[in-house]
């Protein structure tokens, strides 16, 4: 009911009104309620959106000028007279669903500055941005009480040169009776198409030249073509299925290189095992090379896919290679080895790689494993990987110290995360292992490894599906983020995007979690301050930047909120 398929309205929505009332009161739902509608209501409840949300601010602060707003404003102003007095409203949002521009009015329609589901629950703009196609939401399909008599249709607006979704155009009206489709659907489609045409007309000349070259080369659904200039890239569906992330990065490097050299290679040098060749054609404007078009051809007998390196060994930065090399050197002997570092740096993963095929016993002190049996096996020569030594009970530390006194060459691997000052027993253990210890660097100390880690952490795509790739603005944001949770935190971000992302093409900066997208604070923050800053940023985003509502939602005064924000800026 809430996708591009037509939604019923009027009397057909009466059962849905009853179902919504039962949902809000916590009673069982009747049969026949569309699953996608119930899921949307549940998301709103999970995000903490009150169904009786109070009035939006009378004079909201809206984002400043942007390429989208500059192109859309004259187009939408020409369309506004077609709305009719008091019958329809026209709304433009950006890719974060912040309202940029509105015209017209509808009885009962109250617009918040932020139309994301985290702020106002289910609505057509959020659905269109998520599905990247036209979406309609009618009456009780909305979560908010104020929108129960409103119907809306939204159409995404895409950048014609990259395909990136820039925002949405919405036509809202009073609840329409017996619509399929929404009466404003054609108007919304026409408005979005006109905005995209205006964006194309205003595109920078080099982008236009690159787009034209791509369109000429990508004729036909089976053409495997990529056009790149080091800042933007256009990749056909066939090329997405053929290119691994490493191959796409090689093409990016080629595009940057040819802009600064006279000779353009006939073929790009792709990584071993790429399974295809890339024939290069330079794209020129006014005699200067502004990018390349790569036409891909599969090899007649493609080599088997290269095995992925273990995540624990991924990275080419000096601090990481030094730490891994030192650990590998120490692990050649069967004496104890201590791996230390912040949480999430990869201590356990590296320890497992160092153990290789040896049948080692693994005990996690945080889970109160069977340490006594493991120590008995260690005394008999079976390797032991002891995780989270900082959480060992004093009795366990004492037993381990006693064993090492009797068996100083026991095959023991210990991981330790520094934190609270260790007690005397644990300090003695750390002193014993200090001569054979390796400290793993935090991810913020080796940002040049992030691109390689992204390829290793991304799950393998299903057959016929393109791999997860990253736009340059997203890569820069990932490399700037301090990553307090290190590789573990990065893995969670990659996994969440791979599992829940519905958009196609490279991951853009706008799709990243708020703390990553918004960038780090000016001064280094403690873990507690970082967690607090993340919570405040998410609340600000949820309330459309309104600091008064954010402070109320967090249970702090406005003065406290301002003081904390000033403190984060250093």
Short mmCIF file of C-alpha atoms in Angstrom, two decimals, residues 41 95 111 139 243 283 289 364 372 390 393 488 520 526 551:
data_model
loop_
_atom_site.label_atom_id
_atom_site.label_comp_id
_atom_site.label_asym_id
_atom_site.label_seq_id
_atom_site.Cartn_x
_atom_site.Cartn_y
_atom_site.Cartn_z
CA UNK A 41 4.73 1.90 12.52
CA UNK A 95 19.01 13.61 0.62
CA UNK A 111 5.42 20.20 8.02
CA UNK A 139 -4.16 8.72 5.79
CA UNK A 243 34.37 -5.04 -11.32
CA UNK A 283 37.69 12.20 -22.37
CA UNK A 289 41.98 15.32 -20.49
CA UNK A 364 37.56 -15.70 27.31
CA UNK A 372 41.53 -24.38 35.49
CA UNK A 390 42.20 -7.55 32.22
CA UNK A 393 39.66 -12.86 38.61
CA UNK A 488 35.19 -3.74 15.09
CA UNK A 520 35.18 14.27 14.17
CA UNK A 526 37.64 10.81 25.69
CA UNK A 551 17.77 19.55 24.95
#
